[in-house]
Amino acid sequence: MSQLVSAAALLAVYRYGLVVLLLSGQVQQEERSVEIGSEENAARVNAVYGALISAANSGHWVSPQADLVYQVELLSQEVNSGASFEQYFRWVRVTDDSGILQYLNELGLPEVRGIVERALKTAFPEGIPQDDDAYDSCTDWSESQLRQLAELFGEFERYNGD
């Protein structure tokens, strides 16, 4: 699992991941006291993330808590892939109601939310297109936009875990 989310985000994602695992019966109640941030918990969040990918791809319902784990990890993986926010916006169909900004708020990460919000405004200065063709055409960014997105990645990167 990519642990390239801020330390605070990782803690929150682990907590949500453990809640999802507890609810699904994959983790015993007495395991709640396991140290948050351990490799074991990273493996558990990775398991949740993998299960969510499978569920989403097969059209199964995903709980809001599970979606939070999935969306935050997806943001982290794509932004940190080497192509900054460009990768995230090209591979993830972002919509006005996609939830990532709300999830970052729920996790108590207003700084990261602000960075992502500024990246959205940089990438889509006229707003996020709802039409797929218009969306695709908006991902052909100018040099200025690419530079700004790279700078925002530099800010985002400071919140990456170890």
PDB file of C-alpha atoms in Angstrom:
ATOM      1  CA  MET A   1       0.000   0.000   0.000  1.00  0.00           C
ATOM      2  CA  SER A   2       1.225   3.442  -0.789  1.00  0.00           C
ATOM      3  CA  GLN A   3       1.676   5.267   2.514  1.00  0.00           C
ATOM      4  CA  LEU A   4       1.925   8.636   0.845  1.00  0.00           C
ATOM      5  CA  VAL A   5      -0.896  10.343   2.681  1.00  0.00           C
ATOM      6  CA  SER A   6      -0.202  12.752   5.511  1.00  0.00           C
ATOM      7  CA  ALA A   7       0.407  11.148   8.873  1.00  0.00           C
ATOM      8  CA  ALA A   8      -2.919  12.516  10.082  1.00  0.00           C
ATOM      9  CA  ALA A   9      -4.731  11.171   7.052  1.00  0.00           C
ATOM     10  CA  LEU A  10      -3.148   7.770   7.536  1.00  0.00           C
ATOM     11  CA  LEU A  11      -4.302   7.691  11.129  1.00  0.00           C
ATOM     12  CA  ALA A  12      -7.831   8.565  10.114  1.00  0.00           C
ATOM     13  CA  VAL A  13      -7.832   6.160   7.191  1.00  0.00           C
ATOM     14  CA  TYR A  14      -6.575   3.365   9.437  1.00  0.00           C
ATOM     15  CA  ARG A  15      -9.329   4.113  11.938  1.00  0.00           C
ATOM     16  CA  TYR A  16     -11.973   4.074   9.219  1.00  0.00           C
ATOM     17  CA  GLY A  17     -10.401   0.971   7.723  1.00  0.00           C
ATOM     18  CA  LEU A  18     -10.489  -0.781  11.088  1.00  0.00           C
ATOM     19  CA  VAL A  19     -14.130   0.226  11.540  1.00  0.00           C
ATOM     20  CA  VAL A  20     -14.921  -1.228   8.122  1.00  0.00           C
ATOM     21  CA  LEU A  21     -13.003  -4.388   8.971  1.00  0.00           C
ATOM     22  CA  LEU A  22     -14.697  -4.650  12.370  1.00  0.00           C
ATOM     23  CA  LEU A  23     -18.117  -4.251  10.776  1.00  0.00           C
ATOM     24  CA  SER A  24     -17.282  -6.824   8.127  1.00  0.00           C
ATOM     25  CA  GLY A  25     -16.000  -9.300  10.720  1.00  0.00           C
ATOM     26  CA  GLN A  26     -12.467  -9.356   9.303  1.00  0.00           C
ATOM     27  CA  VAL A  27     -10.952  -8.050  12.562  1.00  0.00           C
ATOM     28  CA  GLN A  28     -11.761  -9.258  16.052  1.00  0.00           C
ATOM     29  CA  GLN A  29     -13.037  -6.715  18.599  1.00  0.00           C
ATOM     30  CA  GLU A  30      -9.979  -7.159  20.825  1.00  0.00           C
ATOM     31  CA  GLU A  31      -7.717  -6.059  17.962  1.00  0.00           C
ATOM     32  CA  ARG A  32      -9.022  -2.481  18.228  1.00  0.00           C
ATOM     33  CA  SER A  33      -6.120  -1.597  20.489  1.00  0.00           C
ATOM     34  CA  VAL A  34      -3.507  -2.478  17.870  1.00  0.00           C
ATOM     35  CA  GLU A  35      -1.218   0.509  17.372  1.00  0.00           C
ATOM     36  CA  ILE A  36      -2.554   2.799  14.659  1.00  0.00           C
ATOM     37  CA  GLY A  37       0.085   3.331  11.977  1.00  0.00           C
ATOM     38  CA  SER A  38       1.675  -0.118  12.250  1.00  0.00           C
ATOM     39  CA  GLU A  39       2.592  -2.247   9.258  1.00  0.00           C
ATOM     40  CA  GLU A  40      -0.198  -4.584  10.275  1.00  0.00           C
ATOM     41  CA  ASN A  41      -2.727  -1.759  10.018  1.00  0.00           C
ATOM     42  CA  ALA A  42      -1.230  -0.664   6.698  1.00  0.00           C
ATOM     43  CA  ALA A  43      -1.850  -4.189   5.459  1.00  0.00           C
ATOM     44  CA  ARG A  44      -5.429  -4.018   6.722  1.00  0.00           C
ATOM     45  CA  VAL A  45      -6.111  -0.708   4.972  1.00  0.00           C
ATOM     46  CA  ASN A  46      -4.554  -2.160   1.836  1.00  0.00           C
ATOM     47  CA  ALA A  47      -6.924  -5.119   2.156  1.00  0.00           C
ATOM     48  CA  VAL A  48      -9.895  -2.752   2.514  1.00  0.00           C
ATOM     49  CA  TYR A  49      -8.695  -0.759  -0.495  1.00  0.00           C
ATOM     50  CA  GLY A  50      -8.308  -3.909  -2.597  1.00  0.00           C
ATOM     51  CA  ALA A  51     -11.730  -5.187  -1.565  1.00  0.00           C
ATOM     52  CA  LEU A  52     -13.270  -1.823  -2.428  1.00  0.00           C
ATOM     53  CA  ILE A  53     -11.729  -1.864  -5.888  1.00  0.00           C
ATOM     54  CA  SER A  54     -13.216  -5.316  -6.465  1.00  0.00           C
ATOM     55  CA  ALA A  55     -16.611  -4.255  -5.088  1.00  0.00           C
ATOM     56  CA  ALA A  56     -16.681  -1.064  -7.166  1.00  0.00           C
ATOM     57  CA  ASN A  57     -15.662  -2.903 -10.320  1.00  0.00           C
ATOM     58  CA  SER A  58     -18.414  -5.488  -9.813  1.00  0.00           C
ATOM     59  CA  GLY A  59     -21.100  -2.897  -9.076  1.00  0.00           C
ATOM     60  CA  HIS A  60     -21.589  -3.818  -5.413  1.00  0.00           C
ATOM     61  CA  TRP A  61     -22.708  -1.264  -2.831  1.00  0.00           C
ATOM     62  CA  VAL A  62     -19.899   0.359  -0.861  1.00  0.00           C
ATOM     63  CA  SER A  63     -20.511   2.012   2.513  1.00  0.00           C
ATOM     64  CA  PRO A  64     -19.633   5.688   2.980  1.00  0.00           C
ATOM     65  CA  GLN A  65     -16.888   4.719   5.456  1.00  0.00           C
ATOM     66  CA  ALA A  66     -15.382   2.285   2.980  1.00  0.00           C
ATOM     67  CA  ASP A  67     -15.666   4.836   0.185  1.00  0.00           C
ATOM     68  CA  LEU A  68     -13.736   7.316   2.335  1.00  0.00           C
ATOM     69  CA  VAL A  69     -10.847   4.831   2.678  1.00  0.00           C
ATOM     70  CA  TYR A  70     -10.957   4.137  -1.050  1.00  0.00           C
ATOM     71  CA  GLN A  71     -11.145   7.773  -2.194  1.00  0.00           C
ATOM     72  CA  VAL A  72      -8.380   9.042   0.117  1.00  0.00           C
ATOM     73  CA  GLU A  73      -6.038   6.209  -0.835  1.00  0.00           C
ATOM     74  CA  LEU A  74      -6.864   6.713  -4.520  1.00  0.00           C
ATOM     75  CA  LEU A  75      -6.050  10.420  -4.214  1.00  0.00           C
ATOM     76  CA  SER A  76      -2.776   9.571  -2.511  1.00  0.00           C
ATOM     77  CA  GLN A  77      -1.744   6.914  -5.009  1.00  0.00           C
ATOM     78  CA  GLU A  78      -2.586   8.923  -8.112  1.00  0.00           C
ATOM     79  CA  VAL A  79      -1.193  12.285  -6.974  1.00  0.00           C
ATOM     80  CA  ASN A  80       1.998  10.607  -5.777  1.00  0.00           C
ATOM     81  CA  SER A  81       2.389   8.518  -8.932  1.00  0.00           C
ATOM     82  CA  GLY A  82       5.010  10.843 -10.366  1.00  0.00           C
ATOM     83  CA  ALA A  83       2.691  13.011 -12.423  1.00  0.00           C
ATOM     84  CA  SER A  84       1.245  15.107  -9.580  1.00  0.00           C
ATOM     85  CA  PHE A  85      -2.404  16.117  -9.723  1.00  0.00           C
ATOM     86  CA  GLU A  86      -2.425  15.612 -13.490  1.00  0.00           C
ATOM     87  CA  GLN A  87      -2.503  11.850 -12.959  1.00  0.00           C
ATOM     88  CA  TYR A  88      -5.344  12.046 -10.455  1.00  0.00           C
ATOM     89  CA  PHE A  89      -7.485  14.306 -12.619  1.00  0.00           C
ATOM     90  CA  ARG A  90      -6.877  12.246 -15.758  1.00  0.00           C
ATOM     91  CA  TRP A  91      -7.518   8.812 -14.222  1.00  0.00           C
ATOM     92  CA  VAL A  92     -10.178   9.676 -11.677  1.00  0.00           C
ATOM     93  CA  ARG A  93     -13.349  11.199 -13.065  1.00  0.00           C
ATOM     94  CA  VAL A  94     -13.705  14.060 -10.604  1.00  0.00           C
ATOM     95  CA  THR A  95     -17.179  15.553 -10.223  1.00  0.00           C
ATOM     96  CA  ASP A  96     -18.537  18.375  -8.106  1.00  0.00           C
ATOM     97  CA  ASP A  97     -20.011  15.762  -5.794  1.00  0.00           C
ATOM     98  CA  SER A  98     -17.177  13.210  -5.889  1.00  0.00           C
ATOM     99  CA  GLY A  99     -16.707  13.623  -2.160  1.00  0.00           C
ATOM    100  CA  ILE A 100     -12.928  13.936  -1.832  1.00  0.00           C
ATOM    101  CA  LEU A 101     -13.097  17.466  -0.405  1.00  0.00           C
ATOM    102  CA  GLN A 102     -15.779  16.413   2.077  1.00  0.00           C
ATOM    103  CA  TYR A 103     -13.760  13.352   3.078  1.00  0.00           C
ATOM    104  CA  LEU A 104     -10.667  15.461   3.718  1.00  0.00           C
ATOM    105  CA  ASN A 105     -12.824  17.700   5.932  1.00  0.00           C
ATOM    106  CA  GLU A 106     -14.154  14.676   7.807  1.00  0.00           C
ATOM    107  CA  LEU A 107     -10.589  13.545   8.412  1.00  0.00           C
ATOM    108  CA  GLY A 108      -9.713  16.905   9.917  1.00  0.00           C
ATOM    109  CA  LEU A 109      -7.301  17.805   7.122  1.00  0.00           C
ATOM    110  CA  PRO A 110      -8.237  21.356   6.140  1.00  0.00           C
ATOM    111  CA  GLU A 111      -4.728  22.071   4.794  1.00  0.00           C
ATOM    112  CA  VAL A 112      -4.796  19.065   2.463  1.00  0.00           C
ATOM    113  CA  ARG A 113      -8.378  19.926   1.467  1.00  0.00           C
ATOM    114  CA  GLY A 114      -7.213  23.443   0.590  1.00  0.00           C
ATOM    115  CA  ILE A 115      -4.405  22.099  -1.585  1.00  0.00           C
ATOM    116  CA  VAL A 116      -6.758  19.737  -3.433  1.00  0.00           C
ATOM    117  CA  GLU A 117      -9.333  22.510  -3.842  1.00  0.00           C
ATOM    118  CA  ARG A 118      -6.690  24.851  -5.313  1.00  0.00           C
ATOM    119  CA  ALA A 119      -5.557  22.041  -7.628  1.00  0.00           C
ATOM    120  CA  LEU A 120      -9.144  21.593  -8.818  1.00  0.00           C
ATOM    121  CA  LYS A 121      -9.447  25.326  -9.494  1.00  0.00           C
ATOM    122  CA  THR A 122      -6.122  25.305 -11.334  1.00  0.00           C
ATOM    123  CA  ALA A 123      -7.031  22.288 -13.442  1.00  0.00           C
ATOM    124  CA  PHE A 124     -10.605  23.385 -14.089  1.00  0.00           C
ATOM    125  CA  PRO A 125     -10.739  27.198 -13.821  1.00  0.00           C
ATOM    126  CA  GLU A 126     -14.226  27.306 -15.399  1.00  0.00           C
ATOM    127  CA  GLY A 127     -15.528  24.579 -13.086  1.00  0.00           C
ATOM    128  CA  ILE A 128     -15.532  20.822 -13.430  1.00  0.00           C
ATOM    129  CA  PRO A 129     -17.166  19.827 -16.731  1.00  0.00           C
ATOM    130  CA  GLN A 130     -20.012  17.357 -16.392  1.00  0.00           C
ATOM    131  CA  ASP A 131     -19.754  16.077 -19.971  1.00  0.00           C
ATOM    132  CA  ASP A 132     -17.086  13.399 -20.556  1.00  0.00           C
ATOM    133  CA  ASP A 133     -15.793  14.954 -23.788  1.00  0.00           C
ATOM    134  CA  ALA A 134     -15.560  18.409 -22.231  1.00  0.00           C
ATOM    135  CA  TYR A 135     -13.829  16.912 -19.202  1.00  0.00           C
ATOM    136  CA  ASP A 136     -11.265  15.130 -21.383  1.00  0.00           C
ATOM    137  CA  SER A 137     -10.555  18.291 -23.370  1.00  0.00           C
ATOM    138  CA  CYS A 138      -9.943  20.200 -20.124  1.00  0.00           C
ATOM    139  CA  THR A 139      -7.145  17.819 -19.151  1.00  0.00           C
ATOM    140  CA  ASP A 140      -4.907  19.210 -21.891  1.00  0.00           C
ATOM    141  CA  TRP A 141      -3.375  21.786 -19.582  1.00  0.00           C
ATOM    142  CA  SER A 142      -1.227  24.794 -20.423  1.00  0.00           C
ATOM    143  CA  GLU A 143       2.379  25.028 -19.255  1.00  0.00           C
ATOM    144  CA  SER A 144       1.274  27.499 -16.596  1.00  0.00           C
ATOM    145  CA  GLN A 145      -1.358  25.083 -15.268  1.00  0.00           C
ATOM    146  CA  LEU A 146       1.132  22.208 -15.270  1.00  0.00           C
ATOM    147  CA  ARG A 147       3.633  24.303 -13.339  1.00  0.00           C
ATOM    148  CA  GLN A 148       0.967  25.319 -10.799  1.00  0.00           C
ATOM    149  CA  LEU A 149      -0.194  21.713 -10.403  1.00  0.00           C
ATOM    150  CA  ALA A 150       3.423  20.650  -9.812  1.00  0.00           C
ATOM    151  CA  GLU A 151       3.823  23.376  -7.182  1.00  0.00           C
ATOM    152  CA  LEU A 152       0.643  22.211  -5.478  1.00  0.00           C
ATOM    153  CA  PHE A 153       1.994  18.681  -5.501  1.00  0.00           C
ATOM    154  CA  GLY A 154       5.026  20.021  -3.637  1.00  0.00           C
ATOM    155  CA  GLU A 155       2.659  21.312  -0.959  1.00  0.00           C
ATOM    156  CA  PHE A 156       0.696  18.043  -0.923  1.00  0.00           C
ATOM    157  CA  GLU A 157       3.867  15.997  -0.701  1.00  0.00           C
ATOM    158  CA  ARG A 158       4.712  17.559   2.661  1.00  0.00           C
ATOM    159  CA  TYR A 159       1.746  15.666   4.117  1.00  0.00           C
ATOM    160  CA  ASN A 160       2.902  12.269   2.873  1.00  0.00           C
ATOM    161  CA  GLY A 161       3.552   9.552   5.402  1.00  0.00           C
ATOM    162  CA  ASP A 162       6.811   7.656   5.584  1.00  0.00           C
TER     163      ASP A 162
END
